[in-house]
PDB file of C-alpha atoms in Angstrom:
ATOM      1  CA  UNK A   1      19.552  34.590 196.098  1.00 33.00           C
ATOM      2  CA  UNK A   2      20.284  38.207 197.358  1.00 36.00           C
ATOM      3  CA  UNK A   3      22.891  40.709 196.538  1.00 37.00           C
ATOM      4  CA  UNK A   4      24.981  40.132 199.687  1.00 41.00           C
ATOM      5  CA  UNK A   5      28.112  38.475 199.758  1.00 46.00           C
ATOM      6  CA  UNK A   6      27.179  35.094 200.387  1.00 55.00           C
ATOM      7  CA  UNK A   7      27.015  33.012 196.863  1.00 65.00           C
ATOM      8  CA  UNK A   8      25.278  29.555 197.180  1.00 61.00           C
ATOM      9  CA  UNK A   9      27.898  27.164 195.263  1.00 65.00           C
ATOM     10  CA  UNK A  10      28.294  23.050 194.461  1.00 71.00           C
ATOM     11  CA  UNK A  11      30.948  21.101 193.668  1.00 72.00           C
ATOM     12  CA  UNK A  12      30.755  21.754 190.324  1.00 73.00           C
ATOM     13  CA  UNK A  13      30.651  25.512 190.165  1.00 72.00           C
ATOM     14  CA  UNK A  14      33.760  25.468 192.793  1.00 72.00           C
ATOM     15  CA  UNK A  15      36.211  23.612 190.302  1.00 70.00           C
ATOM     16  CA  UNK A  16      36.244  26.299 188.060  1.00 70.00           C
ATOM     17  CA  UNK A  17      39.337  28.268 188.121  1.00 71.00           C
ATOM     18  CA  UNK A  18      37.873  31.459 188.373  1.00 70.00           C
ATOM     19  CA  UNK A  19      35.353  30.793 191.279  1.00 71.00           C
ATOM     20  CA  UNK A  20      38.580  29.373 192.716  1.00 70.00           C
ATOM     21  CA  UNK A  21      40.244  32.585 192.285  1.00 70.00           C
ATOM     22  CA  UNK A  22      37.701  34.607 192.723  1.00 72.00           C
ATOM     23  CA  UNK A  23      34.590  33.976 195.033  1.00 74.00           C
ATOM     24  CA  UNK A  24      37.027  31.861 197.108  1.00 71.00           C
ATOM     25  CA  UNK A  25      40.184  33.838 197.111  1.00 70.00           C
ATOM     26  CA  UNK A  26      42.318  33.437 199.858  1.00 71.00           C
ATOM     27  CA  UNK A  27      42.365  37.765 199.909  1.00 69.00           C
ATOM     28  CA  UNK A  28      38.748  38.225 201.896  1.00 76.00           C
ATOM     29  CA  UNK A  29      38.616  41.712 199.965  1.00 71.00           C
ATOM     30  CA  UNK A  30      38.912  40.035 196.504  1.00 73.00           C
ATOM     31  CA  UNK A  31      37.149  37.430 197.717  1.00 77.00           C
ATOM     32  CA  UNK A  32      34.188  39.600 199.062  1.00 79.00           C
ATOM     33  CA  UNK A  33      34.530  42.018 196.256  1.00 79.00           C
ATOM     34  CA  UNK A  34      33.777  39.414 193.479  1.00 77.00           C
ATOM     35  CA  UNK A  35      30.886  37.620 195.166  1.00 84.00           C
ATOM     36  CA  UNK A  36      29.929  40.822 195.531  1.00 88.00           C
ATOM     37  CA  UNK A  37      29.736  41.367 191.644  1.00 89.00           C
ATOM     38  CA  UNK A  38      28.175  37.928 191.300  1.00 91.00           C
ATOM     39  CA  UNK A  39      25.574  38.800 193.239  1.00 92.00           C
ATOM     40  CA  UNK A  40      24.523  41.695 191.586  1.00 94.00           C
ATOM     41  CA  UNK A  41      24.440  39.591 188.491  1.00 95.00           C
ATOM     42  CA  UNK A  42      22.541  37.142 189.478  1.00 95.00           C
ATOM     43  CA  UNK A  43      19.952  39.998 190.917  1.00 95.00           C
ATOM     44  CA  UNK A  44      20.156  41.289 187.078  1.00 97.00           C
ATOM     45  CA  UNK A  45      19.795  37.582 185.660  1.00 97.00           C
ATOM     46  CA  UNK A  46      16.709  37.101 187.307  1.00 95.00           C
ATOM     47  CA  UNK A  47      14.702  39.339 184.718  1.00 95.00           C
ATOM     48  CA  UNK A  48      15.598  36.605 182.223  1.00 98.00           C
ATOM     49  CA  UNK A  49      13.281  33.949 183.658  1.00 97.00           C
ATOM     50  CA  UNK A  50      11.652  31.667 181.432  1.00 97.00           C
ATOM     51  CA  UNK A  51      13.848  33.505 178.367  1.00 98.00           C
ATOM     52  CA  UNK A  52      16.935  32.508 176.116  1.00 98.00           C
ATOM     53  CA  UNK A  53      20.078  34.226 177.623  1.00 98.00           C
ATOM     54  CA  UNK A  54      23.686  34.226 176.693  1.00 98.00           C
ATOM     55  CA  UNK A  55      26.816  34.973 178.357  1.00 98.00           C
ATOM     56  CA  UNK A  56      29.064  36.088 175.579  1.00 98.00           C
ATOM     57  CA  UNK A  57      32.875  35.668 177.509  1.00 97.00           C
ATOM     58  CA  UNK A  58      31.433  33.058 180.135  1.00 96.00           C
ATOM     59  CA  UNK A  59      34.495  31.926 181.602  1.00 93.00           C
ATOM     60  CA  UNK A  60      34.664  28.899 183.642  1.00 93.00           C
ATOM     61  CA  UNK A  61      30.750  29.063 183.767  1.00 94.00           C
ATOM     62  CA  UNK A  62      30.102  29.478 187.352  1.00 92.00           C
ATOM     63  CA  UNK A  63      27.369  32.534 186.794  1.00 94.00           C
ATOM     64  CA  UNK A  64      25.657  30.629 184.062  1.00 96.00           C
ATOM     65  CA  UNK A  65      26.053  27.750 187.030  1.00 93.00           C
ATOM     66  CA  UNK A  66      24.630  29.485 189.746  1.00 92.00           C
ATOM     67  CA  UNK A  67      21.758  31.043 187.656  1.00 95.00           C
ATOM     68  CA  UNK A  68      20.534  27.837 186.520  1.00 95.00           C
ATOM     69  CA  UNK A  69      20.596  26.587 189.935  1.00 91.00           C
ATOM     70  CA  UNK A  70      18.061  29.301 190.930  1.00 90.00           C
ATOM     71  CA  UNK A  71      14.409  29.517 190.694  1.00 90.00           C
ATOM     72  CA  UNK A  72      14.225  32.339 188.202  1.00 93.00           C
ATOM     73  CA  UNK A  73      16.134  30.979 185.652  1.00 95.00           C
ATOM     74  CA  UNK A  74      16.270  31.335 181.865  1.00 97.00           C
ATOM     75  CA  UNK A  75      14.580  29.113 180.008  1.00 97.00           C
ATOM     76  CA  UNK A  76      17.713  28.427 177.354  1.00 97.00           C
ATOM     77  CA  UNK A  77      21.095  29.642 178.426  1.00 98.00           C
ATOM     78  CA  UNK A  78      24.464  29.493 175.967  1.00 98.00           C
ATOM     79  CA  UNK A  79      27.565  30.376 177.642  1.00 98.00           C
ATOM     80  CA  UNK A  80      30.282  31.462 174.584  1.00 98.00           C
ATOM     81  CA  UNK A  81      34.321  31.175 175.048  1.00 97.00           C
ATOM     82  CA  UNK A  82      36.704  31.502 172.683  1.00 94.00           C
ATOM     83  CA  UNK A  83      38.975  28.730 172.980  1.00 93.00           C
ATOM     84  CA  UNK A  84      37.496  24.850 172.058  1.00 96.00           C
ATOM     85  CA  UNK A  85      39.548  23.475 174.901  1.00 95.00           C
ATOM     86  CA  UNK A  86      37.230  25.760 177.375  1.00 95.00           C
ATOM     87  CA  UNK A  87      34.193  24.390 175.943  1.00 97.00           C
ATOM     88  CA  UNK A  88      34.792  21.309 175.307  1.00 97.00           C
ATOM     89  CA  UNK A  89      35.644  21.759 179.815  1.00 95.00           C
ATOM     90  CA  UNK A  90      32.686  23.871 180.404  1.00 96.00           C
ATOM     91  CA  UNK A  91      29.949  21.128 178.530  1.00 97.00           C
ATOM     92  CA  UNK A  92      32.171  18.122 181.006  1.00 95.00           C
ATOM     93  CA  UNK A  93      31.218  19.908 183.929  1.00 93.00           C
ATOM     94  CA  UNK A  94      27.966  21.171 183.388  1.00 94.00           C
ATOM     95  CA  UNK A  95      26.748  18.333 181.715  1.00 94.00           C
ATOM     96  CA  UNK A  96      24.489  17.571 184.270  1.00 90.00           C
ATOM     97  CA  UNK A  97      22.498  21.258 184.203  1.00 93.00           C
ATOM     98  CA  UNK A  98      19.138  21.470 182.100  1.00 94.00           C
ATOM     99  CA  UNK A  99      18.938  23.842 179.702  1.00 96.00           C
ATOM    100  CA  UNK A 100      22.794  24.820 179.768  1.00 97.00           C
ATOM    101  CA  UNK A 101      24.647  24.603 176.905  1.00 97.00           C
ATOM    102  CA  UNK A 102      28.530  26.060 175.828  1.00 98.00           C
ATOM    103  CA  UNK A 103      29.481  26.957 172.178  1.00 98.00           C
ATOM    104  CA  UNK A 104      32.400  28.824 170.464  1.00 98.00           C
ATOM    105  CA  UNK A 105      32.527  32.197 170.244  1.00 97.00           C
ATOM    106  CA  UNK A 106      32.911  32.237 166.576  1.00 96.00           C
ATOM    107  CA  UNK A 107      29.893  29.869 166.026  1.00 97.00           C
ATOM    108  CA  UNK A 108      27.963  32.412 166.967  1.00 98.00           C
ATOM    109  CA  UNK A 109      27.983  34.154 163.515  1.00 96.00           C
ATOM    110  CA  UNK A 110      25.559  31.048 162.182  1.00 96.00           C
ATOM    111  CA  UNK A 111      22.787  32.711 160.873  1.00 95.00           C
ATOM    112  CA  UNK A 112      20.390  31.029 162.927  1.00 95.00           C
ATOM    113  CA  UNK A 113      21.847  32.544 166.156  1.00 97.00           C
ATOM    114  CA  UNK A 114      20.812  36.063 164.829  1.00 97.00           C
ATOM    115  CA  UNK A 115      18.364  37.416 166.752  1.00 97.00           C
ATOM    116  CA  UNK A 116      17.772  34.331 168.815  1.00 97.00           C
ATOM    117  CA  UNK A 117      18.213  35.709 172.416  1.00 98.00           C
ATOM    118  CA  UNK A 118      16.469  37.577 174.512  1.00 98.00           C
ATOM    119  CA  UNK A 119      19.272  38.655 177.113  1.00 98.00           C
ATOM    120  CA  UNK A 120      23.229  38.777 176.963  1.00 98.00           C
ATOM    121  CA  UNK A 121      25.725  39.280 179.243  1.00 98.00           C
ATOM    122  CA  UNK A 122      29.033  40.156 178.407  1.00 98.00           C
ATOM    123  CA  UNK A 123      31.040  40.931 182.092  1.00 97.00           C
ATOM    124  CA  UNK A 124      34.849  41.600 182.618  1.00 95.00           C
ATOM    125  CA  UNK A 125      35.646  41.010 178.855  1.00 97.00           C
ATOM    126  CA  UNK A 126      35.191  44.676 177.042  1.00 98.00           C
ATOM    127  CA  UNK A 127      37.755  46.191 178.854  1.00 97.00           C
ATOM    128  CA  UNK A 128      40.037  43.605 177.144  1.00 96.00           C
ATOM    129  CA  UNK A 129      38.828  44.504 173.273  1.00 97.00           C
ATOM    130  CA  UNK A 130      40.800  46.380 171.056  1.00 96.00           C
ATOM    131  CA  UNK A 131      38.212  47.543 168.921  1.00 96.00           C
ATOM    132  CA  UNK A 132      34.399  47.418 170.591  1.00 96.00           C
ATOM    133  CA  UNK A 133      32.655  48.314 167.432  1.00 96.00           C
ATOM    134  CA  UNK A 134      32.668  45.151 165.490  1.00 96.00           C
ATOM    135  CA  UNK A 135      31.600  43.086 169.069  1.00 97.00           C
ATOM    136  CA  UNK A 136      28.717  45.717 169.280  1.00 97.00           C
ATOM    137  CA  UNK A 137      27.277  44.965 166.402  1.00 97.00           C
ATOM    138  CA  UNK A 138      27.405  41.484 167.076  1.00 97.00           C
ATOM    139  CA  UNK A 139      25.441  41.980 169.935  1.00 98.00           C
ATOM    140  CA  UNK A 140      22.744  43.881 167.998  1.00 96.00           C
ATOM    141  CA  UNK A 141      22.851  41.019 165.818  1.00 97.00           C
ATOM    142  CA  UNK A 142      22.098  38.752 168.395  1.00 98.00           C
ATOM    143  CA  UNK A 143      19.707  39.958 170.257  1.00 98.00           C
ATOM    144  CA  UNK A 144      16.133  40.118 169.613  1.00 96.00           C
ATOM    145  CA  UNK A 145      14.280  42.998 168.783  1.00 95.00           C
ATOM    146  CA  UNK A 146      13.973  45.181 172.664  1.00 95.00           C
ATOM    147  CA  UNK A 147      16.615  42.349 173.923  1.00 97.00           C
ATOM    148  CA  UNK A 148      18.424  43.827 176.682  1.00 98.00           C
ATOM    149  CA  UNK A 149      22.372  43.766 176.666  1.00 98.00           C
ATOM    150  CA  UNK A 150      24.026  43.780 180.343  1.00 98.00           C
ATOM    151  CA  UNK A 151      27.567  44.619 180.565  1.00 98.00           C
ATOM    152  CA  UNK A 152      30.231  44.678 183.596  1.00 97.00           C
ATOM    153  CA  UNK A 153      33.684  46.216 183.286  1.00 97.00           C
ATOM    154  CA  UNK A 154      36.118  46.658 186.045  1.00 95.00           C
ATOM    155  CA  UNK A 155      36.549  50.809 187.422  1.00 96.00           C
ATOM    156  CA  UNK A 156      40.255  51.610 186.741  1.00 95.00           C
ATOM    157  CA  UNK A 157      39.870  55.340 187.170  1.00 97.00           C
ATOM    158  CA  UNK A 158      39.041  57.624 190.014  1.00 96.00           C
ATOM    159  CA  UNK A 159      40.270  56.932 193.244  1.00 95.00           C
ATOM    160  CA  UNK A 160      38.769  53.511 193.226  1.00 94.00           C
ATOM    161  CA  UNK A 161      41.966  52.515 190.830  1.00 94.00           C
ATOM    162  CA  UNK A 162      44.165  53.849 193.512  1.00 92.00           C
ATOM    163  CA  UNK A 163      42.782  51.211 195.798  1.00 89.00           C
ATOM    164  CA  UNK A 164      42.894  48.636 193.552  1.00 86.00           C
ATOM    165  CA  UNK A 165      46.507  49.063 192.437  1.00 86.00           C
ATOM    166  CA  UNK A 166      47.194  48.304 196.441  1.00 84.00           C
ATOM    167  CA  UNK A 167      45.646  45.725 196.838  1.00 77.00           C
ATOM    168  CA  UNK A 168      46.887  44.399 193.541  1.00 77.00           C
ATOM    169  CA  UNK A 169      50.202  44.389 194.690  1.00 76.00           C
ATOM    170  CA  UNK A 170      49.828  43.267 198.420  1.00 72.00           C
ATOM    171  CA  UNK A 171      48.064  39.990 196.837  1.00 67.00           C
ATOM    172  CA  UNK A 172      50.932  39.403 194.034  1.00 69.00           C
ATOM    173  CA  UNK A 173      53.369  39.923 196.949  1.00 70.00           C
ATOM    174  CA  UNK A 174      51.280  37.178 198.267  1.00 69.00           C
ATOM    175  CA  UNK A 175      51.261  34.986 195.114  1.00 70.00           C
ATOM    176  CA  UNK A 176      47.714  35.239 195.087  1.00 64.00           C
ATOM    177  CA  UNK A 177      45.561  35.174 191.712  1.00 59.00           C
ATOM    178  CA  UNK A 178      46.873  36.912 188.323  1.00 58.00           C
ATOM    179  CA  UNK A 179      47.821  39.812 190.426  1.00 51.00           C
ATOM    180  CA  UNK A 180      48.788  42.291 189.969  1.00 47.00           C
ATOM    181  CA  UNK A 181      47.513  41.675 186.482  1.00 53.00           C
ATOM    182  CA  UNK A 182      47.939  44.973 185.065  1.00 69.00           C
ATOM    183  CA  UNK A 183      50.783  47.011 183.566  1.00 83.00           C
ATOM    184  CA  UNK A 184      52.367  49.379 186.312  1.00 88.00           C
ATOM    185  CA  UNK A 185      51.576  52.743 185.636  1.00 93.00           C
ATOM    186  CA  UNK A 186      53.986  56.089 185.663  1.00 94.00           C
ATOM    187  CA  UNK A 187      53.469  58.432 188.391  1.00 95.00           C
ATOM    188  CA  UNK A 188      52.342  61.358 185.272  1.00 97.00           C
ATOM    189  CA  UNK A 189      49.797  58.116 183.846  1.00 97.00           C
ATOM    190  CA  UNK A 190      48.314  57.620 187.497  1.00 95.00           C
ATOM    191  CA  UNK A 191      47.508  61.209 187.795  1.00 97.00           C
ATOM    192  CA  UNK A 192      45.548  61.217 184.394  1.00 98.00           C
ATOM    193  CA  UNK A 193      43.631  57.967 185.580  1.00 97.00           C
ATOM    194  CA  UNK A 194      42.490  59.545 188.761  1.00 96.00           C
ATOM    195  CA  UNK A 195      41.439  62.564 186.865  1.00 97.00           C
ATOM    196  CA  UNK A 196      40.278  61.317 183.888  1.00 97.00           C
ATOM    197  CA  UNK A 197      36.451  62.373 181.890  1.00 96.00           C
ATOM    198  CA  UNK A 198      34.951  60.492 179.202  1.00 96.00           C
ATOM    199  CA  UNK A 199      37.767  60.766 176.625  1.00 97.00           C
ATOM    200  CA  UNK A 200      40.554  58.156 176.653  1.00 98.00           C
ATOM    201  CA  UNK A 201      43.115  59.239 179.059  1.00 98.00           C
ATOM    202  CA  UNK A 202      46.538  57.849 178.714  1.00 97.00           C
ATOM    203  CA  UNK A 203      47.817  54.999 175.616  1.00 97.00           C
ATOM    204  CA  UNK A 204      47.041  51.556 176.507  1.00 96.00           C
ATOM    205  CA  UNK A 205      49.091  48.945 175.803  1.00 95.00           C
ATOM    206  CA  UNK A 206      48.269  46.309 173.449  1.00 95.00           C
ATOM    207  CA  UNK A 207      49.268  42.705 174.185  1.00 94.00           C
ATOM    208  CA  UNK A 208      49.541  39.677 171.465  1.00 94.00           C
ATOM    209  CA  UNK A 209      48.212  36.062 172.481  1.00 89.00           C
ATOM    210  CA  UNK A 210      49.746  33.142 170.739  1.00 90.00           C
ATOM    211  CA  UNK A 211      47.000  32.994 168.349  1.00 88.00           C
ATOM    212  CA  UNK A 212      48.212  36.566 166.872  1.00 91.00           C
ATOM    213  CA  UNK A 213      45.248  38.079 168.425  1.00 92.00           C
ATOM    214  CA  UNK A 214      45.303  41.505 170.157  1.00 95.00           C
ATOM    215  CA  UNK A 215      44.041  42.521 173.492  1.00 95.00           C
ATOM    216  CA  UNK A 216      44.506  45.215 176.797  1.00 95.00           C
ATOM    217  CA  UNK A 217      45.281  44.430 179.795  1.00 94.00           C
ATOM    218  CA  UNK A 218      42.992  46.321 182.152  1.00 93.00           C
ATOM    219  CA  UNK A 219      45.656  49.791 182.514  1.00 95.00           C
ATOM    220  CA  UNK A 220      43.979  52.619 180.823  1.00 96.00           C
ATOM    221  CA  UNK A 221      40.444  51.175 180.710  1.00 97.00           C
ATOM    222  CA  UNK A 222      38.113  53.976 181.012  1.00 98.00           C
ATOM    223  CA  UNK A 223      34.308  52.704 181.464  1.00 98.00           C
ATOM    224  CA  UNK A 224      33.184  56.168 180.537  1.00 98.00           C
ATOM    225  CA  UNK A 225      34.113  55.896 177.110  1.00 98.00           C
ATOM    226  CA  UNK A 226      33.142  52.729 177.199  1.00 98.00           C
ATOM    227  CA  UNK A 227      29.511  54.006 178.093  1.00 97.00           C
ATOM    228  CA  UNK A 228      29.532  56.804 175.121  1.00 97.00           C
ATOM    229  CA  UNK A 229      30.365  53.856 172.637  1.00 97.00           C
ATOM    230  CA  UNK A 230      27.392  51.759 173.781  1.00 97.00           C
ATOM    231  CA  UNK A 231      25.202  54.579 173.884  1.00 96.00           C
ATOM    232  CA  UNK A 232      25.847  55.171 170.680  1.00 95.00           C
ATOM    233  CA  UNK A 233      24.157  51.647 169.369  1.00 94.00           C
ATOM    234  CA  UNK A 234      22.111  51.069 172.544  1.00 96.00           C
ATOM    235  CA  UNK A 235      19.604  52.650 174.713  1.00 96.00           C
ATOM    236  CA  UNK A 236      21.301  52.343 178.070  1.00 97.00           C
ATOM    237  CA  UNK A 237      18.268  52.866 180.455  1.00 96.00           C
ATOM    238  CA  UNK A 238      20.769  51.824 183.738  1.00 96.00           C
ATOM    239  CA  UNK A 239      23.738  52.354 185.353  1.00 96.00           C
ATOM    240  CA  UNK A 240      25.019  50.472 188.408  1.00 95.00           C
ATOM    241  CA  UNK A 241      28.067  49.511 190.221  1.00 96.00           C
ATOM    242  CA  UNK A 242      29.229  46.589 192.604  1.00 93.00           C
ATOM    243  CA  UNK A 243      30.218  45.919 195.346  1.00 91.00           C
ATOM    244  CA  UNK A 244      28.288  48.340 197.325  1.00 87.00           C
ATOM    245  CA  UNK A 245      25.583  50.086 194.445  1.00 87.00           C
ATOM    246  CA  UNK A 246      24.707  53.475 196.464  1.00 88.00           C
ATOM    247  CA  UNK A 247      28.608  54.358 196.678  1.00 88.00           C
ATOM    248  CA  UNK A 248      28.649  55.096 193.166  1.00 92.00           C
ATOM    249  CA  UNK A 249      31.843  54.574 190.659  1.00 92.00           C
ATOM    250  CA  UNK A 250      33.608  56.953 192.856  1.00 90.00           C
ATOM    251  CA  UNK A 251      34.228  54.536 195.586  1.00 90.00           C
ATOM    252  CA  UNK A 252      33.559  51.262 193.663  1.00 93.00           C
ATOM    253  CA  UNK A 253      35.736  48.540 191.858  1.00 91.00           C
ATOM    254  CA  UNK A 254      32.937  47.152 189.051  1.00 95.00           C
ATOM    255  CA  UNK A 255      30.519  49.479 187.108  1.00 97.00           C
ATOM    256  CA  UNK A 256      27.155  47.598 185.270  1.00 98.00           C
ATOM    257  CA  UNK A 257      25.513  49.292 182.007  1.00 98.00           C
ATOM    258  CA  UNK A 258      21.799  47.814 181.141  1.00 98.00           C
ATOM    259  CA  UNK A 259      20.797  48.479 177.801  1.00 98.00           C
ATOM    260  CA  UNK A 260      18.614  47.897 174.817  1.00 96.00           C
ATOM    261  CA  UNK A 261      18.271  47.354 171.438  1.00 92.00           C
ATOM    262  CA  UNK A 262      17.097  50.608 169.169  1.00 74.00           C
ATOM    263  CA  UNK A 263      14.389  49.009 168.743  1.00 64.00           C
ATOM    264  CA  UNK A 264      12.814  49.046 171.821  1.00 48.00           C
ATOM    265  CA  UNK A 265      12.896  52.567 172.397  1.00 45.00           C
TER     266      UNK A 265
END
């Protein structure tokens, strides 16, 4: 597998409802944008061969899926979601894949899971946390000692949010995907984003699921604050961005932070 746009799929990875929405989008920009950032994960996954990785926020599964369909693939992989009705979906349709296994969120605080793998991957989900701290440490917990943590997060800042807040809205006019999927912003707020550093910029609104749980949508979300905080409990030896890397977060839609455990420095 290479880090162009084409993603080798099955029948089983396509009936998720995110590869559905994503990697086969009926927008060829979204559509090219997120094979885009599968491919650089699966590029990243590759370092995991013959270890125990886990995909904390896996989704419908399909880069666990297409990583275990590889040749360099994990020895051990867990994919983690938070609601029982996802995993109960995810271990259905992945039954068939060796080595592939789906738990709870929450089940992850067994003590036998601490320090247990040697990878995770935790993309498109921190940007939706109200309070990273307690997840950080979590992943600390989790990982072994010089485990690597890989984390994607979507650029809304810069001009690249200007883009994105277009093409947002030409695919909800469309009725395509959860777009616009993000609170509109006012013409002061969009300013701020374009312009903003590595403190938090504007307020971001906080949302309640029907669980009582908080989250954010994705307005406000600033990945370089979201850089200091894991640099404050990690050793983040990379930096990357999808879907073209040498453009840099100035003219890119996903940003990709490798790091490592204290211990391994």
């Amino acid at each position: 597998m290479t880090t162009n746009s084409h993603i080798p799929v099955d029948s089983t990875i396509d009936s998720g409802c995110y590869a559905r929405e994503q990697i086969h989008s009926r927008d060829r920009l979204i559509a090219w944008s997120h094979r885009r950032r599968f491919s650089t994960a699966l590029m990243l996954g590759r370092q995991f061969a013959g270890q125990r990785l886990l995909d904390y926020g896996c989704g419908d599964g399909t880069f666990l899926g297409l990583l275990m369909s590889g040749s360099a693939k994990p020895s051990g992989a867990m994919g983690a979601e938070i609601h029982q009705d996802m995993v109960d979906d995810l271990r259905v349709r992945f039954a068939g894949y060796a080595g592939l296994n789906f738990t709870r969120t929450d089940e992850l605080c067994r003590a036998e899971e601490s320090h247990r793998y040697d990878g995770i991957f935790c993309m498109e989900v921190l940007e939706h946390v109200v309070d990273w701290q307690p997840l950080l440490g979590e992943f600390e917990r989790l990982l072994k000692p010089g485990g690597r943590l890989v984390v994607s997060t979507p650029i809304e800042i810069g001009l690249p949010l200007l883009v994105k807040q277009a093409v947002r809205r030409v695919a909800g006019w469309r009725g395509i995907g959860h777009y616009p999927g993000t609170t509109g912003y006012t013409p002061l707020e969009l300013g701020k984003s374009v312009l903003a550093s590595s403190t938090q910029h504007i307020e971001r609104p906080i949302f309640t699921r029907p669980d009582g749980s908080l989250f954010y949508d994705h307005k406000g979300f600033n990945w370089k604050v979201l850089k200091v905080a894991l640099a404050d409990r990690f050793n983040v030896v990379r930096t990357l961005t999808s879907p073209v890397s040498w453009l840099g977060p100035q003219a890119s839609t996903q940003v990709w932070f490798i790091a490592q455990t204290e211990s391994a420095r």
